[in-house]
Amino acid sequence: MYQSLKKIIKGFMPSGFLNKNETLLRSCIAFFYKGGTYQCNLCGFKLSKFVVTENFGSICPKCGSISRNRRLWTLIKDTLKNKKVLHFSPSHSLKEQIQKANTKEYITTDYLGEFQAMKKLNIEAIDEPDNYYDVIICYHVLEHVAQDRKAMQELYRILKPNGVCYVQTPFKEGDNYEDNTIVTEADRLKYFGQEDHLRIYSVSGLSNRLQEAGFKIDVLDYEEDAKNVLGFLKKESVIIASKN
Ligand SMILES: [Zn+2]
């Protein structure tokens, strides 16, 4: 229903209006999902069901948040006060909450102009000082980066001692899968799962690479939660990379 409602609304409203009024549009769609079984922990909306998609799992119809954003929020929400936070490729719903979290400094960054952000930083050569950020969010970024080892060294460099970098990418079982001869969009989609992905990491493969860059690694592996009020993916892993 979510997709057909979106289609109907897009059919009779000009796109400029829609971009400016996304919040209004979402509120209209969310009306049909109102209920008391589930709740989005980012916008607070209580709903009868989430919008379920194949690629992203459950989407909140009101704020557009996906599982990984809601899960990350449960991890970081009480840790951000007076912290300097750098957020790569920031989703709108998560960004809105972090902006209200009394951080000391909150910088959002995007390289390819796909997300609304304050700075354009190249993760392979980050134009930020050493030992600066307390918290870095680097979700679904590294699989797009050619020199990913360099990027990890850069993340380590700008993270403060005792700082924490939250890392996630799509994951596979076993080892990382990487092949520099796979270069066309069609092949990348076929072998890496998306046209602009350059590899698929495994949790252990990415953890090892982050360790090589100097990070200490903790992995949080989530399994299905029977109640699942917050609409999380059945399985999800988050890598917590910290600096001593
Ligand atoms: Zn929401």
Coordinates of N, CA and C and ligand atoms in Angstrom, one line a residue:
M1 N 0.8 -1.2 0.0 CA 0.0 0.0 0.0 C 0.9 1.3 0.0
Y2 N 2.0 1.2 0.7 CA 2.9 2.4 0.9 C 3.3 2.8 -0.5
Q3 N 3.8 1.9 -1.4 CA 4.3 2.2 -2.7 C 3.1 2.8 -3.5
S4 N 1.9 2.2 -3.5 CA 0.8 2.7 -4.3 C 0.3 4.0 -3.8
L5 N 0.3 4.3 -2.5 CA 0.0 5.6 -2.0 C 1.0 6.7 -2.5
K6 N 2.3 6.3 -2.5 CA 3.3 7.2 -2.9 C 3.1 7.5 -4.4
K7 N 2.8 6.5 -5.2 CA 2.6 6.6 -6.6 C 1.4 7.6 -6.9
I8 N 0.3 7.3 -6.2 CA -0.9 8.1 -6.4 C -0.6 9.6 -6.1
I9 N 0.0 9.9 -5.0 CA 0.3 11.3 -4.6 C 1.3 11.9 -5.6
K10 N 2.3 11.1 -6.0 CA 3.3 11.6 -7.0 C 2.6 11.9 -8.3
G11 N 1.6 11.2 -8.6 CA 0.9 11.3 -9.9 C 0.2 12.7 -10.0
F12 N -0.3 13.3 -9.0 CA -1.0 14.5 -9.1 C -0.3 15.8 -8.5
M13 N 0.8 15.6 -7.9 CA 1.5 16.7 -7.3 C 2.9 16.9 -8.0
P14 N 3.2 18.2 -8.3 CA 4.5 18.5 -8.9 C 5.7 18.1 -8.0
S15 N 6.8 17.6 -8.6 CA 7.9 17.1 -7.8 C 8.5 18.1 -6.9
G16 N 8.6 19.4 -7.4 CA 9.2 20.5 -6.5 C 8.4 20.6 -5.3
F17 N 7.1 20.6 -5.4 CA 6.2 20.7 -4.2 C 6.4 19.5 -3.3
L18 N 6.6 18.3 -3.9 CA 6.8 17.1 -3.0 C 8.1 17.2 -2.2
N19 N 9.2 17.6 -2.9 CA 10.4 17.7 -2.2 C 10.4 18.6 -1.0
K20 N 9.7 19.8 -1.2 CA 9.6 20.8 -0.2 C 8.6 20.3 0.9
N21 N 7.7 19.4 0.6 CA 6.7 19.0 1.6 C 6.7 17.6 1.9
E22 N 7.9 17.0 1.9 CA 8.1 15.6 2.2 C 7.4 15.2 3.6
T23 N 7.6 16.1 4.6 CA 7.1 15.8 5.9 C 5.6 15.7 5.9
L24 N 5.0 16.6 5.1 CA 3.5 16.6 5.0 C 3.0 15.4 4.3
L25 N 3.7 15.0 3.2 CA 3.4 13.8 2.4 C 3.5 12.6 3.3
R26 N 4.6 12.5 4.1 CA 4.7 11.3 4.9 C 3.6 11.3 6.0
S27 N 3.3 12.4 6.5 CA 2.2 12.4 7.5 C 0.9 11.9 6.9
C28 N 0.6 12.2 5.7 CA -0.6 11.7 5.0 C -0.5 10.2 4.9
I29 N 0.6 9.7 4.4 CA 0.7 8.3 4.3 C 0.7 7.6 5.6
A30 N 1.3 8.2 6.6 CA 1.4 7.6 8.0 C 0.0 7.4 8.6
F31 N -0.9 8.2 8.2 CA -2.3 8.1 8.7 C -2.8 6.7 8.6
F32 N -2.5 6.1 7.5 CA -3.0 4.7 7.2 C -2.3 3.6 8.0
Y33 N -1.2 4.0 8.7 CA -0.4 3.0 9.5 C -0.5 3.2 11.0
K34 N -1.3 4.2 11.4 CA -1.5 4.5 12.8 C -1.9 3.3 13.6
G35 N -1.4 3.1 14.8 CA -1.8 1.9 15.6 C -1.0 1.9 16.9
G36 N -1.0 0.7 17.5 CA -0.4 0.7 18.8 C 0.6 -0.5 19.0
T37 N 0.8 -1.2 17.9 CA 1.6 -2.4 18.1 C 3.1 -2.1 18.0
Y38 N 3.5 -1.2 17.1 CA 4.9 -0.9 16.9 C 5.2 0.6 17.2
Q39 N 6.5 0.9 17.3 CA 6.8 2.3 17.5 C 8.1 2.6 16.8
C40 N 8.2 3.7 16.2 CA 9.5 4.2 15.6 C 10.2 5.0 16.7
N41 N 11.4 4.6 17.1 CA 12.1 5.3 18.2 C 12.8 6.5 17.7
L42 N 12.7 6.8 16.4 CA 13.3 8.1 15.9 C 12.3 9.2 15.9
C43 N 11.1 9.0 15.3 CA 10.1 10.0 15.3 C 9.0 9.9 16.3
G44 N 9.0 8.7 17.0 CA 8.0 8.5 18.1 C 6.7 8.0 17.6
F45 N 6.5 7.8 16.3 CA 5.2 7.4 15.7 C 4.9 6.0 16.1
K46 N 3.6 5.9 16.6 CA 3.1 4.5 17.0 C 2.3 4.0 15.8
L47 N 2.6 2.7 15.4 CA 1.9 2.2 14.2 C 1.4 0.8 14.3
S48 N 0.5 0.5 13.4 CA 0.0 -0.9 13.4 C 0.9 -1.9 12.7
K49 N 1.7 -1.3 11.8 CA 2.8 -2.1 11.1 C 3.7 -1.2 10.4
F50 N 5.0 -1.7 10.2 CA 5.9 -0.9 9.4 C 5.7 -1.3 8.0
V51 N 6.3 -0.5 7.1 CA 6.3 -0.8 5.7 C 7.5 -1.7 5.4
V52 N 7.2 -2.9 4.9 CA 8.2 -3.9 4.8 C 8.7 -3.9 3.4
T53 N 10.1 -3.8 3.2 CA 10.7 -3.9 1.9 C 11.8 -4.9 1.9
E54 N 12.1 -5.4 0.7 CA 13.1 -6.5 0.6 C 14.5 -6.0 1.0
N55 N 14.9 -4.8 0.5 CA 16.2 -4.4 0.7 C 16.5 -3.7 2.1
F56 N 15.5 -3.0 2.6 CA 15.8 -2.2 3.8 C 15.1 -2.7 5.0
G57 N 14.3 -3.8 4.9 CA 13.5 -4.2 6.0 C 12.4 -3.3 6.3
S58 N 12.1 -3.0 7.6 CA 10.9 -2.2 7.9 C 11.2 -0.7 7.9
I59 N 10.4 0.0 7.1 CA 10.5 1.5 7.0 C 9.4 2.1 7.8
C60 N 9.8 3.2 8.6 CA 8.7 4.0 9.2 C 8.1 4.9 8.2
P61 N 6.8 4.7 8.0 CA 6.1 5.6 7.0 C 6.1 7.1 7.3
K62 N 6.3 7.4 8.6 CA 6.2 8.8 9.0 C 7.6 9.5 8.8
C63 N 8.7 8.9 9.2 CA 10.0 9.6 9.0 C 10.9 9.0 8.0
G64 N 10.5 7.8 7.5 CA 11.4 7.2 6.5 C 12.5 6.4 7.1
S65 N 12.6 6.3 8.4 CA 13.8 5.6 9.0 C 13.7 4.1 8.7
I66 N 14.9 3.5 8.5 CA 15.0 2.1 8.3 C 15.7 1.4 9.5
S67 N 15.6 0.1 9.5 CA 16.1 -0.6 10.7 C 17.4 -0.2 11.3
R68 N 18.4 -0.1 10.4 CA 19.7 0.2 10.9 C 19.8 1.5 11.6
N69 N 19.0 2.5 11.1 CA 19.1 3.8 11.8 C 18.4 3.7 13.2
R70 N 17.3 3.0 13.2 CA 16.6 2.9 14.6 C 17.5 2.1 15.5
R71 N 18.2 1.1 15.0 CA 19.0 0.3 15.9 C 20.2 1.1 16.4
L72 N 20.8 1.8 15.5 CA 22.0 2.7 15.9 C 21.5 3.7 16.9
W73 N 20.3 4.2 16.8 CA 19.9 5.2 17.7 C 19.8 4.6 19.2
T74 N 19.4 3.4 19.3 CA 19.3 2.8 20.6 C 20.7 2.7 21.2
L75 N 21.7 2.6 20.4 CA 23.1 2.4 20.9 C 23.7 3.8 21.3
I76 N 23.4 4.8 20.5 CA 24.1 6.1 20.7 C 23.3 7.2 21.5
K77 N 22.0 7.0 21.6 CA 21.2 8.2 22.0 C 21.6 8.8 23.4
D78 N 22.1 7.9 24.3 CA 22.5 8.5 25.6 C 23.9 8.8 25.7
T79 N 24.6 8.8 24.6 CA 26.1 8.9 24.7 C 26.6 10.2 24.0
L80 N 25.7 11.0 23.5 CA 26.2 12.1 22.6 C 26.3 13.5 23.3
K81 N 25.9 13.6 24.5 CA 25.9 14.9 25.1 C 27.3 15.4 25.3
N82 N 27.5 16.6 24.8 CA 28.8 17.3 24.9 C 29.9 16.6 24.0
K83 N 29.5 15.8 23.1 CA 30.5 15.1 22.2 C 30.6 15.8 20.9
K84 N 31.8 15.6 20.3 CA 31.9 16.0 18.9 C 31.6 14.8 18.0
V85 N 30.7 15.0 17.1 CA 30.2 13.9 16.3 C 30.3 14.2 14.8
L86 N 30.8 13.2 14.1 CA 30.9 13.3 12.6 C 30.1 12.2 12.0
H87 N 29.2 12.5 11.1 CA 28.2 11.6 10.6 C 28.4 11.5 9.1
F88 N 28.8 10.4 8.5 CA 28.9 10.2 7.1 C 27.6 9.8 6.5
S89 N 27.3 10.3 5.3 CA 26.0 10.0 4.6 C 24.8 9.9 5.5
P90 N 24.5 11.0 6.1 CA 23.5 11.0 7.2 C 22.0 10.8 6.7
S91 N 21.3 9.9 7.3 CA 19.9 9.8 6.9 C 19.2 10.9 7.7
H92 N 18.1 11.4 7.0 CA 17.4 12.5 7.5 C 16.8 12.2 8.9
S93 N 16.2 11.0 9.1 CA 15.6 10.7 10.4 C 16.5 10.7 11.6
L94 N 17.7 10.1 11.3 CA 18.7 10.0 12.4 C 19.3 11.3 12.7
K95 N 19.6 12.1 11.6 CA 20.2 13.4 11.7 C 19.3 14.3 12.6
E96 N 18.0 14.3 12.4 CA 17.1 15.1 13.2 C 17.2 14.8 14.7
Q97 N 17.4 13.6 15.0 CA 17.5 13.3 16.5 C 18.8 13.7 17.0
I98 N 19.9 13.5 16.3 CA 21.2 13.8 16.8 C 21.3 15.3 17.0
Q99 N 20.6 16.1 16.1 CA 20.6 17.5 16.2 C 20.0 18.0 17.5
K100 N 19.2 17.2 18.1 CA 18.5 17.5 19.4 C 19.3 16.9 20.6
A101 N 20.4 16.3 20.4 CA 21.0 15.5 21.4 C 22.1 16.2 22.3
N102 N 22.1 17.6 22.2 CA 23.1 18.4 23.0 C 24.5 18.0 22.7
T103 N 24.9 17.7 21.5 CA 26.3 17.4 21.2 C 27.1 18.7 21.3
K104 N 28.4 18.6 21.4 CA 29.2 19.8 21.5 C 29.3 20.3 20.0
E105 N 29.5 19.4 19.1 CA 29.6 19.7 17.7 C 29.0 18.6 16.9
Y106 N 28.2 18.9 15.9 CA 27.7 17.8 15.0 C 27.9 18.2 13.6
I107 N 28.8 17.4 12.9 CA 29.1 17.7 11.5 C 28.6 16.5 10.7
T108 N 27.8 16.9 9.7 CA 27.3 15.9 8.7 C 28.1 16.0 7.4
T109 N 28.4 14.9 6.8 CA 29.2 15.0 5.6 C 28.8 14.0 4.5
D110 N 28.9 14.4 3.3 CA 28.5 13.5 2.2 C 29.4 13.9 1.0
Y111 N 29.9 12.9 0.3 CA 30.9 13.1 -0.8 C 30.2 13.3 -2.2
L112 N 29.2 12.5 -2.4 CA 28.6 12.4 -3.7 C 27.3 13.2 -3.9
G113 N 26.9 13.9 -2.9 CA 25.7 14.8 -3.0 C 24.4 14.0 -2.9
E114 N 24.5 12.8 -2.3 CA 23.3 12.0 -2.2 C 22.5 12.3 -0.9
F115 N 23.2 12.9 0.0 CA 22.5 13.2 1.3 C 22.7 14.7 1.6
Q116 N 21.7 15.3 2.3 CA 21.9 16.7 2.7 C 22.9 16.7 3.8
A117 N 24.0 17.4 3.6 CA 25.0 17.4 4.7 C 25.8 18.8 4.7
M118 N 26.5 19.0 5.7 CA 27.1 20.3 5.9 C 28.5 20.4 5.1
K119 N 29.2 19.3 5.1 CA 30.5 19.3 4.5 C 30.7 18.2 3.4
K120 N 31.6 18.5 2.5 CA 31.9 17.5 1.5 C 33.3 17.0 1.9
L121 N 33.4 15.9 2.5 CA 34.7 15.3 2.9 C 35.0 14.1 2.1
N122 N 36.3 14.0 1.7 CA 36.8 12.8 1.0 C 37.3 11.8 2.1
I123 N 36.6 10.7 2.2 CA 37.0 9.8 3.3 C 38.4 9.2 3.2
E124 N 39.0 9.3 2.0 CA 40.3 8.8 1.8 C 41.4 9.8 2.2
A125 N 41.0 11.0 2.4 CA 41.9 12.1 2.8 C 41.0 13.1 3.5
I126 N 40.7 12.8 4.7 CA 39.6 13.6 5.4 C 40.3 15.0 5.9
D127 N 39.7 16.0 5.5 CA 40.2 17.4 5.8 C 39.7 17.8 7.2
E128 N 40.1 17.1 8.2 CA 39.8 17.4 9.6 C 41.0 17.1 10.4
P129 N 41.1 17.7 11.6 CA 42.4 17.5 12.4 C 42.5 16.1 13.1
D130 N 43.7 15.8 13.5 CA 43.9 14.5 14.2 C 43.2 14.6 15.6
N131 N 42.8 13.4 16.0 CA 42.3 13.2 17.4 C 41.1 14.2 17.7
Y132 N 40.2 14.4 16.8 CA 39.2 15.5 17.0 C 37.8 15.0 17.5
Y133 N 37.3 13.9 16.8 CA 35.9 13.5 17.1 C 35.8 12.4 18.2
D134 N 34.8 12.6 19.0 CA 34.5 11.5 20.0 C 33.7 10.4 19.4
V135 N 32.8 10.7 18.4 CA 31.9 9.7 17.8 C 31.9 9.9 16.3
I136 N 32.1 8.8 15.6 CA 32.0 8.9 14.1 C 31.0 7.8 13.7
I137 N 30.1 8.2 12.8 CA 29.1 7.2 12.3 C 29.5 7.0 10.8
C138 N 29.8 5.8 10.5 CA 30.3 5.5 9.2 C 29.5 4.3 8.7
Y139 N 28.2 4.5 8.3 CA 27.3 3.4 8.0 C 27.2 3.3 6.4
H140 N 27.4 2.2 5.9 CA 27.2 1.9 4.5 C 27.9 2.9 3.6
V141 N 29.2 3.1 3.9 CA 30.1 4.0 3.2 C 31.3 3.2 2.6
L142 N 31.9 2.4 3.5 CA 33.2 1.8 3.1 C 33.2 0.9 1.9
E143 N 32.0 0.3 1.6 CA 31.9 -0.6 0.5 C 31.9 0.2 -0.8
H144 N 31.8 1.5 -0.7 CA 31.8 2.4 -1.9 C 33.2 3.0 -2.2
V145 N 34.1 2.7 -1.3 CA 35.4 3.5 -1.3 C 36.5 2.7 -1.9
A146 N 37.2 3.2 -2.9 CA 38.2 2.5 -3.6 C 39.4 2.1 -2.6
Q147 N 39.9 3.1 -2.0 CA 41.1 2.9 -1.0 C 40.5 2.8 0.4
D148 N 39.8 1.7 0.6 CA 39.1 1.6 1.9 C 40.1 1.5 3.1
R149 N 41.3 0.9 2.9 CA 42.3 0.9 4.0 C 42.7 2.3 4.4
K150 N 42.9 3.1 3.4 CA 43.3 4.5 3.6 C 42.2 5.2 4.4
A151 N 41.0 4.9 4.0 CA 39.8 5.5 4.6 C 39.8 5.1 6.1
M152 N 40.0 3.9 6.4 CA 40.0 3.4 7.8 C 41.1 4.1 8.6
Q153 N 42.3 4.3 8.0 CA 43.4 5.0 8.6 C 43.0 6.4 8.9
E154 N 42.3 7.0 8.0 CA 41.8 8.4 8.2 C 40.8 8.5 9.3
L155 N 39.9 7.5 9.4 CA 38.9 7.5 10.4 C 39.6 7.4 11.8
Y156 N 40.6 6.6 11.8 CA 41.4 6.4 13.1 C 42.1 7.6 13.4
R157 N 42.7 8.3 12.5 CA 43.5 9.5 12.7 C 42.6 10.6 13.3
I158 N 41.4 10.8 12.8 CA 40.6 11.9 13.3 C 39.8 11.6 14.6
L159 N 39.8 10.3 14.9 CA 39.0 9.9 16.1 C 39.9 10.2 17.4
K160 N 39.3 10.7 18.4 CA 40.0 11.0 19.7 C 40.3 9.7 20.4
P161 N 41.4 9.7 21.2 CA 41.6 8.5 22.1 C 40.3 8.3 22.9
N162 N 39.9 7.1 23.1 CA 38.7 6.7 23.8 C 37.4 7.0 22.9
G163 N 37.6 7.5 21.7 CA 36.5 7.8 20.8 C 36.0 6.5 20.2
V164 N 34.8 6.6 19.6 CA 34.1 5.4 19.1 C 33.6 5.7 17.7
C165 N 33.9 4.7 16.8 CA 33.4 4.8 15.4 C 32.5 3.6 15.1
Y166 N 31.2 4.0 14.8 CA 30.2 2.9 14.5 C 30.3 2.6 13.0
V167 N 30.5 1.3 12.7 CA 30.7 1.0 11.3 C 29.7 -0.1 10.9
Q168 N 29.1 0.0 9.7 CA 28.3 -1.1 9.2 C 28.4 -1.0 7.7
T169 N 28.3 -2.1 7.0 CA 28.2 -2.2 5.6 C 27.2 -3.4 5.4
P170 N 26.8 -3.7 4.1 CA 26.2 -5.0 3.9 C 27.2 -6.1 4.2
F171 N 26.8 -7.2 4.8 CA 27.8 -8.3 5.1 C 27.4 -9.6 4.5
K172 N 28.4 -10.4 4.2 CA 28.3 -11.8 3.8 C 28.9 -12.7 4.8
E173 N 28.7 -14.0 4.7 CA 29.4 -15.0 5.6 C 30.8 -15.2 5.0
G174 N 31.6 -15.8 5.8 CA 33.0 -16.2 5.3 C 34.0 -15.0 5.3
D175 N 34.6 -14.8 4.1 CA 35.6 -13.8 4.0 C 35.1 -12.6 3.1
N176 N 35.9 -11.5 3.1 CA 35.5 -10.4 2.2 C 35.6 -10.9 0.8
Y177 N 34.7 -10.4 -0.1 CA 34.8 -10.7 -1.5 C 35.1 -9.5 -2.3
E178 N 36.3 -9.5 -2.9 CA 36.8 -8.3 -3.6 C 37.5 -8.8 -4.9
D179 N 37.3 -8.1 -6.0 CA 37.9 -8.5 -7.3 C 38.0 -7.2 -8.1
N180 N 39.2 -6.7 -8.3 CA 39.4 -5.4 -9.0 C 39.1 -5.5 -10.5
T181 N 38.9 -6.7 -11.0 CA 38.6 -6.8 -12.4 C 37.0 -6.6 -12.6
I182 N 36.3 -6.6 -11.5 CA 34.8 -6.4 -11.7 C 34.6 -4.9 -11.6
V183 N 34.3 -4.3 -12.8 CA 34.3 -2.8 -12.8 C 33.0 -2.3 -13.4
T184 N 32.2 -3.1 -14.2 CA 31.0 -2.5 -14.8 C 29.9 -2.5 -13.7
E185 N 28.9 -1.6 -13.9 CA 27.8 -1.5 -13.0 C 27.0 -2.8 -12.9
A186 N 26.9 -3.4 -14.1 CA 26.1 -4.6 -14.1 C 26.8 -5.7 -13.3
D187 N 28.1 -5.8 -13.5 CA 28.9 -6.8 -12.8 C 28.9 -6.5 -11.3
R188 N 29.1 -5.3 -10.9 CA 29.1 -4.9 -9.5 C 27.7 -5.3 -8.9
L189 N 26.7 -5.0 -9.6 CA 25.4 -5.4 -9.1 C 25.3 -6.9 -8.9
K190 N 25.8 -7.6 -9.9 CA 25.7 -9.1 -9.8 C 26.6 -9.7 -8.7
Y191 N 27.8 -9.2 -8.6 CA 28.8 -9.8 -7.7 C 28.8 -9.1 -6.3
F192 N 28.6 -7.8 -6.3 CA 28.7 -7.1 -5.0 C 27.3 -6.6 -4.4
G193 N 26.3 -6.9 -5.2 CA 24.9 -6.5 -4.7 C 24.4 -5.2 -5.0
Q194 N 25.2 -4.3 -5.5 CA 24.8 -2.9 -5.9 C 25.7 -2.4 -6.9
E195 N 25.2 -1.5 -7.8 CA 26.0 -1.0 -9.0 C 27.2 -0.2 -8.5
D196 N 27.1 0.4 -7.4 CA 28.3 1.2 -6.9 C 29.0 0.6 -5.7
H197 N 28.9 -0.6 -5.5 CA 29.6 -1.3 -4.4 C 30.9 -1.9 -5.0
L198 N 32.0 -1.7 -4.3 CA 33.3 -2.2 -4.8 C 33.7 -3.5 -4.2
R199 N 33.0 -4.0 -3.2 CA 33.3 -5.3 -2.6 C 32.2 -5.7 -1.7
I200 N 32.2 -6.9 -1.2 CA 31.3 -7.2 0.0 C 32.2 -7.7 1.1
Y201 N 32.1 -7.1 2.2 CA 32.8 -7.5 3.4 C 32.1 -8.6 4.2
S202 N 32.8 -9.3 4.9 CA 32.2 -10.1 6.0 C 32.5 -9.4 7.3
V203 N 31.8 -9.7 8.3 CA 32.0 -9.0 9.6 C 33.4 -9.2 10.1
S204 N 33.9 -10.4 10.0 CA 35.3 -10.6 10.4 C 36.3 -10.0 9.5
G205 N 36.1 -10.0 8.2 CA 37.0 -9.4 7.2 C 37.1 -7.9 7.4
L206 N 36.0 -7.3 7.6 CA 36.0 -5.8 7.8 C 36.6 -5.5 9.2
S207 N 36.3 -6.3 10.2 CA 36.9 -6.1 11.5 C 38.4 -6.2 11.5
N208 N 38.9 -7.2 10.7 CA 40.4 -7.3 10.6 C 41.0 -6.1 10.0
R209 N 40.4 -5.6 8.9 CA 40.9 -4.4 8.2 C 40.9 -3.2 9.1
L210 N 39.9 -3.1 9.9 CA 39.8 -2.0 10.9 C 40.9 -2.1 12.0
Q211 N 41.1 -3.3 12.4 CA 42.2 -3.6 13.4 C 43.6 -3.2 12.8
E212 N 43.8 -3.5 11.5 CA 45.0 -3.2 10.8 C 45.2 -1.7 10.9
A213 N 44.1 -0.9 10.8 CA 44.3 0.5 10.9 C 44.5 1.1 12.3
G214 N 44.4 0.2 13.3 CA 44.7 0.6 14.6 C 43.5 0.4 15.6
F215 N 42.3 0.2 15.1 CA 41.1 0.2 15.9 C 41.1 -1.1 16.8
K216 N 40.5 -0.9 18.0 CA 40.1 -2.0 18.8 C 38.6 -2.3 18.4
I217 N 38.3 -3.6 18.3 CA 37.0 -4.0 17.7 C 36.1 -4.7 18.6
D218 N 34.8 -4.3 18.7 CA 33.8 -5.1 19.3 C 32.7 -5.2 18.3
V219 N 32.1 -6.4 18.2 CA 31.0 -6.7 17.2 C 29.8 -7.0 18.0
L220 N 28.7 -6.3 17.6 CA 27.4 -6.6 18.2 C 26.6 -7.4 17.1
D221 N 26.2 -8.6 17.4 CA 25.5 -9.4 16.5 C 24.0 -9.5 17.1
Y222 N 23.1 -9.1 16.3 CA 21.7 -9.2 16.8 C 21.0 -10.3 16.0
E223 N 20.1 -11.0 16.8 CA 19.3 -12.0 16.2 C 17.8 -11.5 16.3
E224 N 16.9 -12.3 15.8 CA 15.5 -11.8 15.8 C 15.0 -11.6 17.2
D225 N 14.3 -10.5 17.4 CA 13.6 -10.3 18.7 C 12.2 -10.6 18.5
A226 N 11.6 -11.5 19.3 CA 10.3 -12.0 19.1 C 9.2 -10.8 19.1
K227 N 9.4 -9.8 20.0 CA 8.4 -8.7 20.0 C 8.7 -7.7 18.9
N228 N 9.9 -7.4 18.7 CA 10.4 -6.5 17.7 C 9.5 -5.2 17.5
V229 N 9.2 -4.6 18.6 CA 8.4 -3.4 18.6 C 9.0 -2.3 17.7
L230 N 10.3 -2.2 17.7 CA 11.0 -1.1 16.9 C 11.2 -1.5 15.5
G231 N 10.8 -2.7 15.0 CA 10.9 -3.0 13.6 C 12.3 -3.2 13.1
F232 N 13.1 -4.0 13.9 CA 14.5 -4.2 13.5 C 14.5 -5.4 12.4
L233 N 15.6 -5.4 11.7 CA 15.9 -6.5 10.8 C 16.1 -7.7 11.7
K234 N 15.8 -8.9 11.1 CA 16.0 -10.2 11.9 C 17.4 -10.3 12.3
K235 N 18.3 -10.1 11.4 CA 19.8 -10.3 11.7 C 20.5 -9.0 11.4
E236 N 21.3 -8.5 12.2 CA 22.1 -7.3 12.0 C 23.3 -7.3 12.8
S237 N 24.4 -6.8 12.2 CA 25.7 -6.7 13.0 C 26.2 -5.3 12.9
V238 N 26.7 -4.8 14.0 CA 27.3 -3.5 14.1 C 28.7 -3.6 14.6
I239 N 29.6 -3.0 13.9 CA 31.0 -3.0 14.4 C 31.3 -1.7 15.1
I240 N 31.8 -1.9 16.4 CA 32.2 -0.7 17.2 C 33.7 -0.7 17.2
A241 N 34.2 0.3 16.5 CA 35.7 0.4 16.4 C 36.1 1.6 17.3
S242 N 37.0 1.3 18.2 CA 37.4 2.3 19.2 C 38.9 2.5 19.2
K243 N 39.3 3.6 19.7 CA 40.7 4.0 19.7 C 41.2 4.1 21.2
N244 N 42.2 3.4 21.5 CA 42.7 3.4 22.9 C 43.4 4.7 23.2
Ligands
ZN1 ZN 9.7 7.2 12.3

